[in-house]
Coordinates of C-alpha atoms in Angstrom, one line a residue:
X1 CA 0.0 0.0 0.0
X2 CA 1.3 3.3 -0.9
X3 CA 0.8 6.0 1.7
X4 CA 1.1 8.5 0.3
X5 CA 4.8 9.8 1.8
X6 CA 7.4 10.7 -0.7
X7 CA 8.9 13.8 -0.3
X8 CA 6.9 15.0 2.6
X9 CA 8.1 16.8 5.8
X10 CA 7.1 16.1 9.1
X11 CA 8.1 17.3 12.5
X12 CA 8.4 14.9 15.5
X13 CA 9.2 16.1 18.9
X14 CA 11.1 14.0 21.7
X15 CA 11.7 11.7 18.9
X16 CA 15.4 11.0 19.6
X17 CA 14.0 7.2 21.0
X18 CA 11.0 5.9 21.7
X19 CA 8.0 6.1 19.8
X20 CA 9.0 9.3 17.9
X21 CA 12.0 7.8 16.9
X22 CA 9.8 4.7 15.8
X23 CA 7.3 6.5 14.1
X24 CA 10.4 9.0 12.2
X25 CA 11.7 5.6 10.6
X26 CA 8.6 4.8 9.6
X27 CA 8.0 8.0 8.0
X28 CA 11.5 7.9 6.4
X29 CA 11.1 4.1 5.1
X30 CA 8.2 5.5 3.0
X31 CA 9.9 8.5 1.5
X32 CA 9.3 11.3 3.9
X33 CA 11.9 13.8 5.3
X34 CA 11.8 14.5 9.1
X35 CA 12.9 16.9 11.7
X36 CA 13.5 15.6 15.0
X37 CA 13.9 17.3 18.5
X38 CA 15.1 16.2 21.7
X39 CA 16.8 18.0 24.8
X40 CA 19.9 15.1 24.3
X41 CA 22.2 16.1 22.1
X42 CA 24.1 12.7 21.4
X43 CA 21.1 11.0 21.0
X44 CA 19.9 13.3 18.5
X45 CA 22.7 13.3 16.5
X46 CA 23.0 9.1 16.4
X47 CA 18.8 9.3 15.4
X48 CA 19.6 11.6 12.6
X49 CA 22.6 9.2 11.5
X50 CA 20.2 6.1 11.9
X51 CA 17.8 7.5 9.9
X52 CA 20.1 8.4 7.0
X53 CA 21.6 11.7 7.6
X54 CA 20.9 15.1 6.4
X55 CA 19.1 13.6 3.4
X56 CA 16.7 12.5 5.2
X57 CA 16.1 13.6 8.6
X58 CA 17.8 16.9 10.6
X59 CA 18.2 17.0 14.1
X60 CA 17.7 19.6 16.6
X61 CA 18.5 20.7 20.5
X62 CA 15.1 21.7 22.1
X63 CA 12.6 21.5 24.9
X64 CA 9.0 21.8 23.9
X65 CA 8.7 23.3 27.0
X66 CA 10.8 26.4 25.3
X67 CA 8.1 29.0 23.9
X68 CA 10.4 29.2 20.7
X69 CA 10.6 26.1 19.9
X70 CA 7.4 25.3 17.9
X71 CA 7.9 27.9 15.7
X72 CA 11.9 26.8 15.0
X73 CA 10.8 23.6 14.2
X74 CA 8.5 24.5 11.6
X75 CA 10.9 27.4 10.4
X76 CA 13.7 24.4 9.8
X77 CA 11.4 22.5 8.4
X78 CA 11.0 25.0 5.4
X79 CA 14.6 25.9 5.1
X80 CA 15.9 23.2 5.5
X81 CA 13.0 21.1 3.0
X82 CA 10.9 23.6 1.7
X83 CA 7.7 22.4 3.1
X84 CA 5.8 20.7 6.0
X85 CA 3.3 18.4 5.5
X86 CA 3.0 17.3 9.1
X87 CA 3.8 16.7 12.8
X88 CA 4.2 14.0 15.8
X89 CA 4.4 15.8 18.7
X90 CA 5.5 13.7 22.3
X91 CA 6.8 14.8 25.3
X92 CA 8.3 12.5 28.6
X93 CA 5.9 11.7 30.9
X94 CA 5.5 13.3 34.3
X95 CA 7.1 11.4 37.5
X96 CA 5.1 8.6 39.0
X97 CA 2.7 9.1 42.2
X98 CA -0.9 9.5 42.6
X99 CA -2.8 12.9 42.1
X100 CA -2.9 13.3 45.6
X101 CA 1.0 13.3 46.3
X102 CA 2.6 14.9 43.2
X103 CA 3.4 18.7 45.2
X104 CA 2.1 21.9 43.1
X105 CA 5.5 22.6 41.8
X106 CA 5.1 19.1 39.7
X107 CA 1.9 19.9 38.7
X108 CA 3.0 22.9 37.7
X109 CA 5.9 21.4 35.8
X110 CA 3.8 18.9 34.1
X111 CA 1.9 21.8 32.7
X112 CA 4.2 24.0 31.2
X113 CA 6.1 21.3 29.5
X114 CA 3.6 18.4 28.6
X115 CA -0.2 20.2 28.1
X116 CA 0.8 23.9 27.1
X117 CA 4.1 22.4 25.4
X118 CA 2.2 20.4 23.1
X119 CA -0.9 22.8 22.9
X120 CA 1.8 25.3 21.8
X121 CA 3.4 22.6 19.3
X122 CA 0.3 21.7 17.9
X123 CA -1.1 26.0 17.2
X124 CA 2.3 26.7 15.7
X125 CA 2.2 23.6 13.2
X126 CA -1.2 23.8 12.4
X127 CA -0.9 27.5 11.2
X128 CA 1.7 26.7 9.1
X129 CA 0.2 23.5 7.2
X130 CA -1.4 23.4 4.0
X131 CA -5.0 21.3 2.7
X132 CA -4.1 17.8 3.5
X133 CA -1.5 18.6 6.6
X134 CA -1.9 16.0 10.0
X135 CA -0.9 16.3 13.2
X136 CA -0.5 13.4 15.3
X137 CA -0.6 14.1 19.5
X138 CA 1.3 11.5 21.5
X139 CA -1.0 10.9 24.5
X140 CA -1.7 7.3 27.1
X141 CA -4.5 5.2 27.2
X142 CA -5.1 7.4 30.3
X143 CA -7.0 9.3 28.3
X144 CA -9.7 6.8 28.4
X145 CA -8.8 5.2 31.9
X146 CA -6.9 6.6 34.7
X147 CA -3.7 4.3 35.3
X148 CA -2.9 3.1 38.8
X149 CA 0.8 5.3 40.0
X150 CA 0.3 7.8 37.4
X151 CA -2.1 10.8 38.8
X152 CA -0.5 13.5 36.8
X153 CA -0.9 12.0 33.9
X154 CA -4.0 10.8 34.8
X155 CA -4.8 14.5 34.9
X156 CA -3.8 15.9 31.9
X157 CA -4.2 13.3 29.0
X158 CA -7.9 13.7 29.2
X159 CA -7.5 17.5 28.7
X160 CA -5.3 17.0 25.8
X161 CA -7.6 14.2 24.3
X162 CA -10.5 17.0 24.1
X163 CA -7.9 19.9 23.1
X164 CA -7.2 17.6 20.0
X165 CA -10.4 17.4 19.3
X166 CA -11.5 21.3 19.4
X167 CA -8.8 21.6 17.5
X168 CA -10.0 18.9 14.7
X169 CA -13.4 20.8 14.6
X170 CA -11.6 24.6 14.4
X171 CA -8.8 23.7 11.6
X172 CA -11.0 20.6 9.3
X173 CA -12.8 23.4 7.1
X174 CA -8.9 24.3 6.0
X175 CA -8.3 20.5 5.8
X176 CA -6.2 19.6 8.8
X177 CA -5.9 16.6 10.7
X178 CA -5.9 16.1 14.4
X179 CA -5.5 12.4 16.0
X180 CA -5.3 11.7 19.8
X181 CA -2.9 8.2 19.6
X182 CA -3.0 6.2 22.6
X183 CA 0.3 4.1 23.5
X184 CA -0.8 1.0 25.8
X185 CA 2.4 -0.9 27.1
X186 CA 5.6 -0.4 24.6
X187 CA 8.4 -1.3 25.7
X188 CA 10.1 2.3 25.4
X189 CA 12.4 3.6 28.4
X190 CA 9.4 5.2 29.8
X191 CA 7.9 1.4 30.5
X192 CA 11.2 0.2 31.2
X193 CA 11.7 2.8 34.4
X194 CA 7.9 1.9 35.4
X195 CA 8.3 -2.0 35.5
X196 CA 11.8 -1.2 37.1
X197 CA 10.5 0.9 40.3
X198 CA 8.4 -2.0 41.0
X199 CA 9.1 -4.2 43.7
X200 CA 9.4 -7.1 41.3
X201 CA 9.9 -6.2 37.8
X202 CA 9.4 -9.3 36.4
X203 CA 6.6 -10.2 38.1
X204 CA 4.8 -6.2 37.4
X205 CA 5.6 -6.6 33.9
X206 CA 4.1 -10.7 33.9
X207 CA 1.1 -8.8 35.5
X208 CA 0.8 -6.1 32.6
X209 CA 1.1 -9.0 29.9
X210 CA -1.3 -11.3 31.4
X211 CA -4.0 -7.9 31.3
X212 CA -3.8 -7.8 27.3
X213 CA -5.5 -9.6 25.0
X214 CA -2.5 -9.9 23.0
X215 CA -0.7 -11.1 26.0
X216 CA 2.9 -9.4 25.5
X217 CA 4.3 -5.4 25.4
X218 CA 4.4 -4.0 22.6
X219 CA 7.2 -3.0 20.5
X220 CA 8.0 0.7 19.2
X221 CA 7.8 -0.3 15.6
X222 CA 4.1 -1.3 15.7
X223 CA 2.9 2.2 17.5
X224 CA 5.3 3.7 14.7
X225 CA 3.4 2.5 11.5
X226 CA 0.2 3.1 13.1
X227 CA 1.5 6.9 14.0
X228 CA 3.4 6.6 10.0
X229 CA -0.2 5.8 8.4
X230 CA -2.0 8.5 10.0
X231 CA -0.1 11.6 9.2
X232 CA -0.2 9.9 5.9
X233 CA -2.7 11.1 3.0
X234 CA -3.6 7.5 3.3
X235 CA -5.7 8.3 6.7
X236 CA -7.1 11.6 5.2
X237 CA -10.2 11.0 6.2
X238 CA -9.7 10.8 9.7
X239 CA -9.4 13.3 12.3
X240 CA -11.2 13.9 15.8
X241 CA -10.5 10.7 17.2
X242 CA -8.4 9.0 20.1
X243 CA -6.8 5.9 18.6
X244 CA -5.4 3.2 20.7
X245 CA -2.0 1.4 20.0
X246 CA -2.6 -1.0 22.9
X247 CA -2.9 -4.5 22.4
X248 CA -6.5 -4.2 23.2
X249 CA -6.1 -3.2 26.8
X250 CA -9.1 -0.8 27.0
X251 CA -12.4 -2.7 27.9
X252 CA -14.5 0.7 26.1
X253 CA -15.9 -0.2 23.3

């Protein structure tokens, strides 16, 4: 199947590793060109080299949590491709705990860099994409059920889910794309530090199997050509929605 990718630009944020980096090698096995950001500069540089170099993929230095740096990713993007056609925007997720014990100032935190970081990401790339243009937010089957150790994020995936959707509704009459995706268990370094600060990794992580229906974690290449597809013209009739990339985890219908 042909999605569509050749010669399009797309910007993916935090996607040094992880499933940004995932869903940039996706995008780049199809034909695309990417920009990538991360606050690591080593691991930036290696992406870029895995994905095939300036050809293909530039790296920069930034924190979403940076007002400028929505609009200097979509400004390299142009310079350095002449277009953008796209974006995957993913931030790290806020420290473990329950609502009731994360202090203000991590709250706080959490907000500046994960909801108005990506609400920022997401304004500044939208106004610069043309008919046909997809944006792709990075969110946690939180969104649909709250996850047991993980208040904060409990918190503000919800929020984001429905900001993603007003979003859909405001920018579709210039044909934009909005899609809430909805990583379940991957085994990124975000699960990896989760099952870790358990008591018994092995047995949390037998635990987290044995609740989905596919019965093992997920790898970052399957969240990667699900994320690949839809900022692809392939999916361009879909926006609005919350997708899951979860095994089948979620009992909702």
């Amino acid at each position: 199947m042909d999605l569509g990718l050749t010669d399009r630009v797309y910007v993916l944020t935090g996607a040094s590793r992880g499933l940004g980096f995932a869903t940039a090698q996706a995008l780049v096995a199809d034909g695309a060109r990417v920009v990538i950001s991360s606050r690591d500069e080593t691991k930036v540089t290696a992406a870029v080299a895995t994905l095939g170099g300036a050809d293909r993929a530039v790296g920069i230095i930034a924190d979403l949590g940076e007002p400028g740096t929505a609009q200097r990713l979509v400004d390299t993007a142009r310079e350095r491709f002449g277009r953008l056609d796209g974006a995957l925007i993913s931030v790290g997720g806020p420290p473990p705990g329950t609502a009731a014990q994360a202090t203000d100032d991590q709250w706080r935190t959490a907000f500046e860099t994960i909801f108005l970081g990506m609400a920022r990401a997401a304004r500044a790339v939208a106004a610069a994409l043309p008919d046909g243009g997809a944006i792709g937010l990075v969110l946690s089957t939180s969104v649909r059920s709250p996850i047991a150790g993980l208040g904060i994020s409990n918190g503000l995936r919800p929020g984001l889910a429905g900001m993603a959707k007003d979003m859909a509704d405001e920018y579709g009459p210039r044909g934009v794309r909005v899609v809430s995706l909805l990583p379940g268990r991957i085994m990124t370094d975000r699960n990896r530090e989760l099952f870790g600060a358990a008591a018994d990794p092995e047995q949390a992580r037998a635990q987290a199997e044995a609740a989905i229906p596919l019965r093992r974690i997920g790898d970052p290449a399957e969240f990667g050509r699900v994320a690949a597809f839809v900022l692809s013209p392939a999916a361009s009739y879909m926006t609005g929605i919350a997708l899951p990339v979860d095994g089948g985890a979620l009992r909702p219908i």
